[in-house]
PDB file of C-alpha atoms in Angstrom:
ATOM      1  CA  UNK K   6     -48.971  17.852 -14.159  1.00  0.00           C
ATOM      2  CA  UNK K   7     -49.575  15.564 -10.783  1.00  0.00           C
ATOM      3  CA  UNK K   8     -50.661  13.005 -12.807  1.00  0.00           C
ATOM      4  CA  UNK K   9     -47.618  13.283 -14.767  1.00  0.00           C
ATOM      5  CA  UNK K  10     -45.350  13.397 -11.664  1.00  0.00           C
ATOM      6  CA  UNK K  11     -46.969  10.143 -10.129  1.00  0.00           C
ATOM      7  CA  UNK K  12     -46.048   8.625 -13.388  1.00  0.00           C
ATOM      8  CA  UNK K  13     -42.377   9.419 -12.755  1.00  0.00           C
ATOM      9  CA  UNK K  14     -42.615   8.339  -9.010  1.00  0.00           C
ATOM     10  CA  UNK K  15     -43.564   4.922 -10.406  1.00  0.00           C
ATOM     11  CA  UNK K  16     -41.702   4.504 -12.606  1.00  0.00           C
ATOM     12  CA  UNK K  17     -38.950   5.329 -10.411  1.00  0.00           C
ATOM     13  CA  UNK K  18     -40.072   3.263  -7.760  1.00  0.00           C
ATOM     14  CA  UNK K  19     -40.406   0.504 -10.567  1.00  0.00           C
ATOM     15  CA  UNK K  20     -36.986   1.449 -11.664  1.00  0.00           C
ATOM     16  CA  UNK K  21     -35.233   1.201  -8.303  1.00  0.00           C
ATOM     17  CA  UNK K  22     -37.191  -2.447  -7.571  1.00  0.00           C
ATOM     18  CA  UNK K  23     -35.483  -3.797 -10.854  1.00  0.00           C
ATOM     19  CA  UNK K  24     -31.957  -2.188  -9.602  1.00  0.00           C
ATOM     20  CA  UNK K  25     -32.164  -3.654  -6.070  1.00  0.00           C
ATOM     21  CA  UNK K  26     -33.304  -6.894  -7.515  1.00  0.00           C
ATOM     22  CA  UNK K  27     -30.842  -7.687  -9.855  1.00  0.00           C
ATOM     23  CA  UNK K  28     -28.150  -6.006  -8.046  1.00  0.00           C
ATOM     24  CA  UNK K  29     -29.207  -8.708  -5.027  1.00  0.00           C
ATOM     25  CA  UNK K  30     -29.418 -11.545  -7.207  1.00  0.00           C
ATOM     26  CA  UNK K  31     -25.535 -10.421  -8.430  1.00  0.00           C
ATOM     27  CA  UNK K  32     -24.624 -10.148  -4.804  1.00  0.00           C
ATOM     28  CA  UNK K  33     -26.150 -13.647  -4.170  1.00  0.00           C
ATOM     29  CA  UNK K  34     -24.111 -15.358  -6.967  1.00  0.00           C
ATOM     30  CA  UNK K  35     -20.921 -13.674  -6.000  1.00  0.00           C
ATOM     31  CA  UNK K  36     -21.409 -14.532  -2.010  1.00  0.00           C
ATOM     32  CA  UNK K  37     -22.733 -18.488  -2.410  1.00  0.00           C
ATOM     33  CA  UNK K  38     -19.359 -19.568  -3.870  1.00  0.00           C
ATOM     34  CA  UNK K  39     -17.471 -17.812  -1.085  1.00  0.00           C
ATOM     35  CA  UNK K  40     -19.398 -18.730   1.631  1.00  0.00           C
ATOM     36  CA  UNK K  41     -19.377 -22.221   0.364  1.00  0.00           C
ATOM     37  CA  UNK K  42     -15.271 -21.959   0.523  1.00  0.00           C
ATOM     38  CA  UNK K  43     -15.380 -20.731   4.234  1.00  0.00           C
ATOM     39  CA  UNK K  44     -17.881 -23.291   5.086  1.00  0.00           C
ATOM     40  CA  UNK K  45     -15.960 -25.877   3.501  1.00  0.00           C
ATOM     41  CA  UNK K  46     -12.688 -25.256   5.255  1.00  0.00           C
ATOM     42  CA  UNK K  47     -14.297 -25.727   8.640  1.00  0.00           C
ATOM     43  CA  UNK K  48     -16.310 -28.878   7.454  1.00  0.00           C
ATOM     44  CA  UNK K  49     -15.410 -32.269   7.614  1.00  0.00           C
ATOM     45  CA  UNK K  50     -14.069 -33.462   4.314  1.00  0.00           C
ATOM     46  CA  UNK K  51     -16.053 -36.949   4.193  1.00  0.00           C
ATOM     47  CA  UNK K  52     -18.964 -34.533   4.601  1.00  0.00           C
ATOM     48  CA  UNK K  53     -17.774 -32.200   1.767  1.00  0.00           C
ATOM     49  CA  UNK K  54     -16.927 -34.826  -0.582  1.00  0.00           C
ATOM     50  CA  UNK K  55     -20.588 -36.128  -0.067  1.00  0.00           C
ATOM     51  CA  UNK K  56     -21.978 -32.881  -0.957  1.00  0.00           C
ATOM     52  CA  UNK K  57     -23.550 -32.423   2.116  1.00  0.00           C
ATOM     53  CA  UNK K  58     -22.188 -29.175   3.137  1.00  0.00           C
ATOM     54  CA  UNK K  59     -23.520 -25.939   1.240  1.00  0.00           C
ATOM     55  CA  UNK K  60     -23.485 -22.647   3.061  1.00  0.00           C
ATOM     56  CA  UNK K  61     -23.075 -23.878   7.015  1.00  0.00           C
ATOM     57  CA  UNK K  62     -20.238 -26.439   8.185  1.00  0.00           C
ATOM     58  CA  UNK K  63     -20.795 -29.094   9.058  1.00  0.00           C
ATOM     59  CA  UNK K  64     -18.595 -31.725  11.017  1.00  0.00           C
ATOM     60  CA  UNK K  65     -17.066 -28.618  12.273  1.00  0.00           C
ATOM     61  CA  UNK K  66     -13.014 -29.256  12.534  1.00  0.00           C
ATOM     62  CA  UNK K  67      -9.902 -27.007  12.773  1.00  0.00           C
ATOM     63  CA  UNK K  68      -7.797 -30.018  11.402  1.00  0.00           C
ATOM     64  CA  UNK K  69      -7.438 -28.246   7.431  1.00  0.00           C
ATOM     65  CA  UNK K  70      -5.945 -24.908   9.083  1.00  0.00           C
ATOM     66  CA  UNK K  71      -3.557 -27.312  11.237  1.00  0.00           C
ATOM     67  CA  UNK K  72      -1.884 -28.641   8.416  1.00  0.00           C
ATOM     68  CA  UNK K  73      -2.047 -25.761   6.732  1.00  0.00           C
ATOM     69  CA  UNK K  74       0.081 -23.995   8.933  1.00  0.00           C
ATOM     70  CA  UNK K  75       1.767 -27.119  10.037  1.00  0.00           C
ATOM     71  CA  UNK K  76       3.204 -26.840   6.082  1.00  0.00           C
ATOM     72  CA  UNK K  77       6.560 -25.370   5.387  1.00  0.00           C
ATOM     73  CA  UNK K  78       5.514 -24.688   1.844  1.00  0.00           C
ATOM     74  CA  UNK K  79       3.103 -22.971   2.143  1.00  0.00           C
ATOM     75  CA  UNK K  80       4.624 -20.484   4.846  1.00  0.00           C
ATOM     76  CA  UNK K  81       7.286 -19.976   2.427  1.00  0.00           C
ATOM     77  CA  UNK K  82       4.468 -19.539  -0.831  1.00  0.00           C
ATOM     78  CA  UNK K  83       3.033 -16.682   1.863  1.00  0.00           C
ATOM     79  CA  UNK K  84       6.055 -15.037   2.725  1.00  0.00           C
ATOM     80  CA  UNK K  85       7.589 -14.879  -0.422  1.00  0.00           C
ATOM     81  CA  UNK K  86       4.330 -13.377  -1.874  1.00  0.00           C
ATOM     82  CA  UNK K  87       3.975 -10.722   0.414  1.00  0.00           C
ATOM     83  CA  UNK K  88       7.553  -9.566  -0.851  1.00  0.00           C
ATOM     84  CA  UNK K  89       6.542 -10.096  -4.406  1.00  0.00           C
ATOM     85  CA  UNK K  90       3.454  -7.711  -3.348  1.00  0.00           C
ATOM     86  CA  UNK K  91       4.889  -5.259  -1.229  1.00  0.00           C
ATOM     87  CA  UNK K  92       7.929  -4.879  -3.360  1.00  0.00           C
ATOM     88  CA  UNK K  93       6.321  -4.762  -6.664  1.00  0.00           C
ATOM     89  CA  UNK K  94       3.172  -2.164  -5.965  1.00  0.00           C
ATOM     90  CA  UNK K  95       6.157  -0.133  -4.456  1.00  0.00           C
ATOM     91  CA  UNK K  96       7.915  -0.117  -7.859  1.00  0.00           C
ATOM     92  CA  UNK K  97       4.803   0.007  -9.831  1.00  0.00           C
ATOM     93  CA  UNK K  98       3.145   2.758  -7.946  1.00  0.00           C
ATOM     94  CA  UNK K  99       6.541   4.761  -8.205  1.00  0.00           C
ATOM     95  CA  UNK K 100       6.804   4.131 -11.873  1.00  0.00           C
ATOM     96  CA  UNK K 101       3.485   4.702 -12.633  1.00  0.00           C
ATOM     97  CA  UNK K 102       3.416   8.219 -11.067  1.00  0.00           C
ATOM     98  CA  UNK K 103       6.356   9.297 -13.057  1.00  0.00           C
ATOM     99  CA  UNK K 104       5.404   8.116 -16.143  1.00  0.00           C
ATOM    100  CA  UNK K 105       1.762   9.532 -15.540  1.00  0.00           C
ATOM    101  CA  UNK K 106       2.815  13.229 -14.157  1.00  0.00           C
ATOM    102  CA  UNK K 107       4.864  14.773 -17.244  1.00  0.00           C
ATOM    103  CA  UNK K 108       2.069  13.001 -19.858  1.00  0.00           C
ATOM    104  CA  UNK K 109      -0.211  14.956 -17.453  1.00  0.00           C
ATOM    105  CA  UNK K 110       1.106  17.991 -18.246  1.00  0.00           C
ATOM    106  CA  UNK K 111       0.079  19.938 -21.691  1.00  0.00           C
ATOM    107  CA  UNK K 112       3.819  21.828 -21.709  1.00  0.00           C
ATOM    108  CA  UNK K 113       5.312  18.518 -22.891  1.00  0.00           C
ATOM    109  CA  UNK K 114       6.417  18.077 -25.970  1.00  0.00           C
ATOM    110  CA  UNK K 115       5.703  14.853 -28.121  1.00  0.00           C
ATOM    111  CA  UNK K 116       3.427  13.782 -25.321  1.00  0.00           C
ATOM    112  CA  UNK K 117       0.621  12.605 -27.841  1.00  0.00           C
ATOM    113  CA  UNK K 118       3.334  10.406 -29.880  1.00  0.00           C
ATOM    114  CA  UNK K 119       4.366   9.322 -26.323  1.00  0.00           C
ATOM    115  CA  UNK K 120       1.123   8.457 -25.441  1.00  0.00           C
ATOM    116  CA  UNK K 121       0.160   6.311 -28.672  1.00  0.00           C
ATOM    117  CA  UNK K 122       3.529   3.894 -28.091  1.00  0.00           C
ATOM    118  CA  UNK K 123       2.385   3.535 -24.455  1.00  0.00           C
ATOM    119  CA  UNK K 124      -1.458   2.847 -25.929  1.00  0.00           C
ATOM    120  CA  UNK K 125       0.119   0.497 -28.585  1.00  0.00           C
ATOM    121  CA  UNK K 126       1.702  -1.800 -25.758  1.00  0.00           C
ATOM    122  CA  UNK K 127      -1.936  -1.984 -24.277  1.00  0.00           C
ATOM    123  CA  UNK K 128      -3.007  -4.232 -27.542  1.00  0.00           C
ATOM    124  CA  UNK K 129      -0.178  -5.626 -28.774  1.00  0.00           C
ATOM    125  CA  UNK K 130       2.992  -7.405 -26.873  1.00  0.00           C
ATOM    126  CA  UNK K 131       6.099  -9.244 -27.818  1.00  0.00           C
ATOM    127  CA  UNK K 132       4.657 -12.678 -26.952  1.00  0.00           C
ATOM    128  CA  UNK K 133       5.553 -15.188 -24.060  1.00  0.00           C
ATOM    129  CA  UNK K 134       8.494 -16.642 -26.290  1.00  0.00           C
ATOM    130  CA  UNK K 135      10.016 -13.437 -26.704  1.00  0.00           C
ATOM    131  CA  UNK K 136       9.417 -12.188 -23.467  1.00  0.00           C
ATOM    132  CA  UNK K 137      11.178 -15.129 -22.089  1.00  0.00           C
ATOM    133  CA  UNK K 138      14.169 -15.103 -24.035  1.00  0.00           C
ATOM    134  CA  UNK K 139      14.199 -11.585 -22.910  1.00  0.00           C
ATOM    135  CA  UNK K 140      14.099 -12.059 -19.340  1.00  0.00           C
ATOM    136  CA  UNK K 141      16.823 -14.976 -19.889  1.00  0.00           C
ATOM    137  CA  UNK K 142      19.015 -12.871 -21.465  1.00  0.00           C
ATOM    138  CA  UNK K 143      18.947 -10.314 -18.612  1.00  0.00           C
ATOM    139  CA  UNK K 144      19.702 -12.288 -16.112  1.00  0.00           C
ATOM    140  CA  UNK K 145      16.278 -12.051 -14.626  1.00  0.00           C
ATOM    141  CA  UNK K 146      15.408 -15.849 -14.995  1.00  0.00           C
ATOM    142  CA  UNK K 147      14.748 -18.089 -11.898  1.00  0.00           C
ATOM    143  CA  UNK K 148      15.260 -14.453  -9.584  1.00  0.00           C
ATOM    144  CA  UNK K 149      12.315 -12.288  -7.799  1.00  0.00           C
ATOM    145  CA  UNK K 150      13.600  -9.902 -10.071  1.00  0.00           C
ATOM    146  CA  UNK K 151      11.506 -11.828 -12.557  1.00  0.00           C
ATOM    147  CA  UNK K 152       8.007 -11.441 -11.220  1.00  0.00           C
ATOM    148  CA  UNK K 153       9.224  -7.557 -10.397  1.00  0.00           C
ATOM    149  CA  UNK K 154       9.771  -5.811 -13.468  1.00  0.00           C
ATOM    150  CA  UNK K 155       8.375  -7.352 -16.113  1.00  0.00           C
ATOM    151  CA  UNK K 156       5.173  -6.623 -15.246  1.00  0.00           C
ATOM    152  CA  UNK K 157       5.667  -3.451 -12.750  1.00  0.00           C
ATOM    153  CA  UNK K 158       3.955  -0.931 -15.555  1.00  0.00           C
ATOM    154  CA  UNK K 159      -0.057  -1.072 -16.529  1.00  0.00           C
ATOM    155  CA  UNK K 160      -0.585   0.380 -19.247  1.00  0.00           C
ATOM    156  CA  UNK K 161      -4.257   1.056 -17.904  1.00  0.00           C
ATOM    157  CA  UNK K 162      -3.158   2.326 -14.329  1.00  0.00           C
ATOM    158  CA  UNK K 163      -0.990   4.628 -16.257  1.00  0.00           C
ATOM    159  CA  UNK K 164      -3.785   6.354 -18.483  1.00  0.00           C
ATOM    160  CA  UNK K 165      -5.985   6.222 -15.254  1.00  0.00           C
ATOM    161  CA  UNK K 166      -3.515   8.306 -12.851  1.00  0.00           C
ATOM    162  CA  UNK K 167      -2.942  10.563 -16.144  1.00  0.00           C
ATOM    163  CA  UNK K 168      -6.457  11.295 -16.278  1.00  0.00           C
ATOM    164  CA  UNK K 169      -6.314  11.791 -12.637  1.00  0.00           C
ATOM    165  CA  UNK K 170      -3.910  14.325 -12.685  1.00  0.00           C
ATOM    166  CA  UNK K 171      -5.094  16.240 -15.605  1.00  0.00           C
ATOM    167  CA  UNK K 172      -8.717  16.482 -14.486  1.00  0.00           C
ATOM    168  CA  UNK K 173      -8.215  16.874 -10.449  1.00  0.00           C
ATOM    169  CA  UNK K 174      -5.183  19.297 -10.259  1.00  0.00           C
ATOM    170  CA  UNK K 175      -5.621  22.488 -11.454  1.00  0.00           C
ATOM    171  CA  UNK K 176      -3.310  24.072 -13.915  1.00  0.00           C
ATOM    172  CA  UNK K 177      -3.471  27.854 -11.283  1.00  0.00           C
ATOM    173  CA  UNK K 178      -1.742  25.449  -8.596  1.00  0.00           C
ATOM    174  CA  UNK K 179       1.046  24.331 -10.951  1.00  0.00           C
ATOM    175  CA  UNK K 180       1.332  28.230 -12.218  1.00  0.00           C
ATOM    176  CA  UNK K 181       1.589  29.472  -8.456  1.00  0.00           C
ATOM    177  CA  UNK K 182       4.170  26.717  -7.502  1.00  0.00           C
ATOM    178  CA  UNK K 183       6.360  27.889 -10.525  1.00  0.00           C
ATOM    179  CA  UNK K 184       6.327  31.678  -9.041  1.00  0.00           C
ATOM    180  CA  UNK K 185       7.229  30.474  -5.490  1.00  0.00           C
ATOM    181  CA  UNK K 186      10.336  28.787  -7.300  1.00  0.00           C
ATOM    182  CA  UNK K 187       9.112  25.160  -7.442  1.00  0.00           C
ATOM    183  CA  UNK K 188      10.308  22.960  -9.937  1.00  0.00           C
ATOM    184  CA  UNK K 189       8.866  19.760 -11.366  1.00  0.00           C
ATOM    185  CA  UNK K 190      10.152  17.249  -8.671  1.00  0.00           C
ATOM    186  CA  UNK K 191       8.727  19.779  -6.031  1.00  0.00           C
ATOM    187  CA  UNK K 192       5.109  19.669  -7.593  1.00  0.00           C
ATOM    188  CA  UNK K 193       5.303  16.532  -7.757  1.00  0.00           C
ATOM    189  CA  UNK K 194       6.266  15.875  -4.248  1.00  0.00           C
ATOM    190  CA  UNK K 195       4.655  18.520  -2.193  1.00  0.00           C
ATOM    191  CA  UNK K 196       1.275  19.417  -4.580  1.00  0.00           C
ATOM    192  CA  UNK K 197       0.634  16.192  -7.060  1.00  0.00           C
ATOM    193  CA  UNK K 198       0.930  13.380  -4.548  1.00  0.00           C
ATOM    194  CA  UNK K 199      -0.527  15.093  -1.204  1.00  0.00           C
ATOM    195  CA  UNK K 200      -3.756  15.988  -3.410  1.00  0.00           C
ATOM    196  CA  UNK K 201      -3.891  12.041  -5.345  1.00  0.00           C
ATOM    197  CA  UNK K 202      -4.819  10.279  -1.810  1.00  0.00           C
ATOM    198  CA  UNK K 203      -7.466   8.567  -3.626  1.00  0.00           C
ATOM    199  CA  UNK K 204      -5.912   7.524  -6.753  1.00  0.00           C
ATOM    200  CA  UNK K 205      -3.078   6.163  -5.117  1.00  0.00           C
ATOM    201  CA  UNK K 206      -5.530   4.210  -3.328  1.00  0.00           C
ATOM    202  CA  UNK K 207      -6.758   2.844  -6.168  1.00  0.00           C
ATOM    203  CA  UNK K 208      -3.119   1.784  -7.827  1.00  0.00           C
ATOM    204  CA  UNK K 209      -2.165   0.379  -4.379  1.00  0.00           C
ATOM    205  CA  UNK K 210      -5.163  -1.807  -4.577  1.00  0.00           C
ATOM    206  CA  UNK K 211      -5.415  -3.119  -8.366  1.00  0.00           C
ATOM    207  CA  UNK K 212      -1.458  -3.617  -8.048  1.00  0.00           C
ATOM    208  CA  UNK K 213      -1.388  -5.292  -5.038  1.00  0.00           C
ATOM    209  CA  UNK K 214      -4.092  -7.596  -5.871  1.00  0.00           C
ATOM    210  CA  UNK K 215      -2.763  -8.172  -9.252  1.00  0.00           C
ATOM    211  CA  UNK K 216       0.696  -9.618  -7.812  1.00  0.00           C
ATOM    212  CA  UNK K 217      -0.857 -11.525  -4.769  1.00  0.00           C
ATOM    213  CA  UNK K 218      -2.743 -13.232  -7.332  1.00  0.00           C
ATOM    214  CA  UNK K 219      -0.304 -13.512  -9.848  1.00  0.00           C
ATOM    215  CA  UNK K 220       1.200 -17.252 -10.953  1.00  0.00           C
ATOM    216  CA  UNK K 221       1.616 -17.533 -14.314  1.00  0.00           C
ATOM    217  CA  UNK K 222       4.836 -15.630 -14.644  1.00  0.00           C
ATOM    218  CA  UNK K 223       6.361 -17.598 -11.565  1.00  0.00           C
ATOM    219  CA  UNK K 224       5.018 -20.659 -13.464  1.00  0.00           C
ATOM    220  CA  UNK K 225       7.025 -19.704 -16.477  1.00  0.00           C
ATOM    221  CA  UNK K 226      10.269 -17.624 -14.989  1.00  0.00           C
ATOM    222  CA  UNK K 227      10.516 -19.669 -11.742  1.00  0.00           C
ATOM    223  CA  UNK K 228      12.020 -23.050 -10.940  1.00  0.00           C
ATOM    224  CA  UNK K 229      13.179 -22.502  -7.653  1.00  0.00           C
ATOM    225  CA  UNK K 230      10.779 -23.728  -4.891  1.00  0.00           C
ATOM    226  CA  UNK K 231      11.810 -21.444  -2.334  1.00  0.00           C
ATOM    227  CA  UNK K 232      11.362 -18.115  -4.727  1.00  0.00           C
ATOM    228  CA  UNK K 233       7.608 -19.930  -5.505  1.00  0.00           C
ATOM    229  CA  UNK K 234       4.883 -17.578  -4.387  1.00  0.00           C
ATOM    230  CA  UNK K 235       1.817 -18.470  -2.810  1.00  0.00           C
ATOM    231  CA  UNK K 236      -0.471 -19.095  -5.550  1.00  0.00           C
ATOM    232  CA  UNK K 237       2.056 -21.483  -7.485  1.00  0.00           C
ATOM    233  CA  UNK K 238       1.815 -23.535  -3.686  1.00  0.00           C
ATOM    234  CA  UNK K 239      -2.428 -23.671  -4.153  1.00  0.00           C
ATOM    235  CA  UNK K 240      -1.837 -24.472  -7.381  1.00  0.00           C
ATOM    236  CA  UNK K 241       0.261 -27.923  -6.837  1.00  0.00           C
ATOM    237  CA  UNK K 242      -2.371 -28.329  -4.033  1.00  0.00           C
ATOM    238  CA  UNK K 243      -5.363 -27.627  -6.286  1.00  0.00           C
ATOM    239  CA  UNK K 244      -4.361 -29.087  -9.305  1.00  0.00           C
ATOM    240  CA  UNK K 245      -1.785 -31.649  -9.450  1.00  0.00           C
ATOM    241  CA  UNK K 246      -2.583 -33.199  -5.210  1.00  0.00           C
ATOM    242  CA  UNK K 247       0.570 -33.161  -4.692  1.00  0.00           C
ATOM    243  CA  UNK K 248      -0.577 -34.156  -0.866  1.00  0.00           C
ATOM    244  CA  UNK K 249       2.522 -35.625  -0.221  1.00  0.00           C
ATOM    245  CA  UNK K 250       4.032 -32.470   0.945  1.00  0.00           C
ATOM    246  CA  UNK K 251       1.425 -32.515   4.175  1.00  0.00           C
ATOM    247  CA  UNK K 252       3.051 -35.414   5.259  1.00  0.00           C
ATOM    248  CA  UNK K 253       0.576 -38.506   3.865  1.00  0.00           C
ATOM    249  CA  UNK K 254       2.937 -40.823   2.315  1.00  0.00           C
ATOM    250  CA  UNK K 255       2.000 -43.804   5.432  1.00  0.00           C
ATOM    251  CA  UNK K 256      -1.730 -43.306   4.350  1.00  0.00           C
ATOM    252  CA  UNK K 257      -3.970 -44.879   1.728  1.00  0.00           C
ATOM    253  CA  UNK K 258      -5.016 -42.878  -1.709  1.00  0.00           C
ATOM    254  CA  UNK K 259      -8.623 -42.078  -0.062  1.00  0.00           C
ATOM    255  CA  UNK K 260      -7.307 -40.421   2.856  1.00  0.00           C
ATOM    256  CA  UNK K 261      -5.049 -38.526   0.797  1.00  0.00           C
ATOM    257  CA  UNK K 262      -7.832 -37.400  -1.386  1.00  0.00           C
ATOM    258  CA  UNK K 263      -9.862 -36.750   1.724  1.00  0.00           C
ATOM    259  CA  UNK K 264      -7.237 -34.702   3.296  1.00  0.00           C
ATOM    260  CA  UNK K 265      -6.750 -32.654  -0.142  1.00  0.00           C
ATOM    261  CA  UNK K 266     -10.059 -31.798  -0.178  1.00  0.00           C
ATOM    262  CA  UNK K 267      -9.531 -30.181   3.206  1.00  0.00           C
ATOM    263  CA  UNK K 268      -6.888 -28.381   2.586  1.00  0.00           C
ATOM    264  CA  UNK K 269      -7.786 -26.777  -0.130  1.00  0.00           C
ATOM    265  CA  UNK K 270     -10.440 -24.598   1.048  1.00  0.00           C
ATOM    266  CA  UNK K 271      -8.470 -23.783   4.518  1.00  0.00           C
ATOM    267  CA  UNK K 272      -5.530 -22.531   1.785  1.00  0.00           C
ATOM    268  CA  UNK K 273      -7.720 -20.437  -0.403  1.00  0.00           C
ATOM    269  CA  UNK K 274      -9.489 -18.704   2.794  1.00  0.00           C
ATOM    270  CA  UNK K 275      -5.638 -18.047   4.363  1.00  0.00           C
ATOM    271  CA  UNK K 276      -4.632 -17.031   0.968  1.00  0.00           C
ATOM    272  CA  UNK K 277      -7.728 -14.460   0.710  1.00  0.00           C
ATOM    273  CA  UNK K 278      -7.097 -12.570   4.235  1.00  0.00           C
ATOM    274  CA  UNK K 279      -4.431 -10.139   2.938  1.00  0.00           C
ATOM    275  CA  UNK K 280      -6.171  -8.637  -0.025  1.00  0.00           C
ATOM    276  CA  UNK K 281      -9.475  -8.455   2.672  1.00  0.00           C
ATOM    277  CA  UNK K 282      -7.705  -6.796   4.977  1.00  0.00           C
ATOM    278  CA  UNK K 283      -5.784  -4.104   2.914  1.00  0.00           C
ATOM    279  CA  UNK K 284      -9.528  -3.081   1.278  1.00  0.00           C
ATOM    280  CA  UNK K 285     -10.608  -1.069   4.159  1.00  0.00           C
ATOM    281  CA  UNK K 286      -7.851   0.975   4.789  1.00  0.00           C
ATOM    282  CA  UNK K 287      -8.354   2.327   0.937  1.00  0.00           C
ATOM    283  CA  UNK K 288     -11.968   1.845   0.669  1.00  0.00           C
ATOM    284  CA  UNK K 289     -12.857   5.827   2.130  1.00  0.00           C
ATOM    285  CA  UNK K 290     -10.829   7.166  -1.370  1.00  0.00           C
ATOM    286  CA  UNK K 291     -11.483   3.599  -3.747  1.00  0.00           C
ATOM    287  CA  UNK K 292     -14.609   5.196  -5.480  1.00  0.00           C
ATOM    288  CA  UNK K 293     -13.503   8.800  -5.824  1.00  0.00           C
ATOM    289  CA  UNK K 294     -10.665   7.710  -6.900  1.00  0.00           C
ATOM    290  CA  UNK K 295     -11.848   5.811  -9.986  1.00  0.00           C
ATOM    291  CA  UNK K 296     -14.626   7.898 -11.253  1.00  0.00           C
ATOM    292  CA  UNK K 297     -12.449  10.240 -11.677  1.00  0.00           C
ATOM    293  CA  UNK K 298      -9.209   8.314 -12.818  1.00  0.00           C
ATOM    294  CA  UNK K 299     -12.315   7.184 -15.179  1.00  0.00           C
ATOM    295  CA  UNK K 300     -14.054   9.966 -16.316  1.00  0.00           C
ATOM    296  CA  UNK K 301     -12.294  11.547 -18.972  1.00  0.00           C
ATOM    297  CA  UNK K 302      -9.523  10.201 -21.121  1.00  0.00           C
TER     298      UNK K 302
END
């Protein structure tokens, strides 16, 4: 028998070597590329162009975050996604929740036949076309209206909160509520929501992080510059150099191309901060929140 147990031990420890291996060498691939980015933006460009800086800067300047923030565009790209972001996990958290608490509940009727239309969207869709004829025809076209409600539901988030509700509240809470005189909107208000802290976490952050990075609906629905979000900004920047918006139009093509390569990086660190910085107010219910949104479907 202690033979038997030492096995286990090592195989155990053998076990948790492999785990904390590969789960470094996954935390290694994941970090390199972003602490290349940050390095980047503080490097000199000449340097970075050379391929001389890797994980440390080097030719240390502030000059990329200068004319980053020196640039109209992309203040307005930064407002105008923080609406979009705000705005829209507002709406999608709200419909999500009502949309999720009566297919929680096993008293409604049709809620299987409900649920398969609402699974069908999941694999199938309209198509762009479609979907942009629609959004034409509404009225939606070339409005923040566009980026709002196309795209406000997840078919996902929705079966995740359902499962949330269905596995985490129990059905003694909703039977005592009744008896006190409660009626669905009450539950919902003062028992549902006070006791989903931690699934609401987790909608907050997959919708929020969803719309900040959004850009191919604004790329499609969106021809206004000043309704552009941030990400369609980085993406003139990234893709097309469109350098002549930082002001380079005296300069040669080198310097341009030097002074794209700067900003760049400086952009995708600013553009980054928000998403890091809403994390840890959700992280404490994040986990809890989606093993058991998870768990059971």
């Amino acid at each position: 028998m202690k033979d038997s147990l030492k096995n286990r031990l090592k195989s155990d420890a053998v076990f948790d070597m492999i785990v904390n291996f590969l789960g470094g060498v996954i935390v290694l691939i994941v970090l390199i590329p972003l602490i290349f980015v940050l390095a980047a933006s503080f490097s000199d460009p000449d340097l970075v162009i050379r391929g001389e800086v890797l994980l440390w800067p080097k030719g240390f300047t502030l000059e990329a975050y200068k004319m980053v923030f020196e640039n109209e565009d992309i203040w307005k790209g930064f407002i105008n996604s923080c609406f979009y972001t705000g705005v829209g996990t507002l709406i999608s958290i709200i419909l999500t929740i009502m949309a999720a608490y009566p297919l929680s509940r096993k008293g409604l009727e049709g809620r299987r036949i409900f649920m398969l239309l609402i699974l069908f969207t999941m694999y199938f869709s309209g198509g762009m076309i479609p979907t942009y004829l629609l959004v034409k025809n509404l009225g939606l076209y070339d409005t923040r209206w566009a980026l709002l409600i196309p795209a406000a539901l997840s078919t996902y988030n929705l079966i995740v909160a359902k499962t949330f509700f269905e596995n985490s509240i129990p059905e003694e809470l909703y039977e005592s509520a009744r008896l006190d005189g409660c009626g669905n909107l009450q539950m919902l208000l003062k028992i549902v929501l006070p006791l989903s802290k931690a699934i609401l976490a987790v909608l907050v952050l997959y919708y929020a992080v969803e719309i900040w990075n959004a850009y191919f609906d604004a790329l499609i629905y969106i021809r206004n510059a000043d309704l552009h979000p941030l990400q369609i900004v980085l993406r003139n920047i990234l893709l097309l150099g469109q350098t002549e918006q930082m002001g380079t139009n005296d300069v040669g093509m080198a310097e341009k191309v030097k002074m794209a390569e700067a900003v760049k990086y400086s952009a995708i660190v600013i553009s980054s901060v928000p998403m890091l910085l809403i994390y840890p107010f959700v992280q404490k219910h994040f986990v809890k929140g989606v093993m058991i949104g998870a768990v059971k479907g």
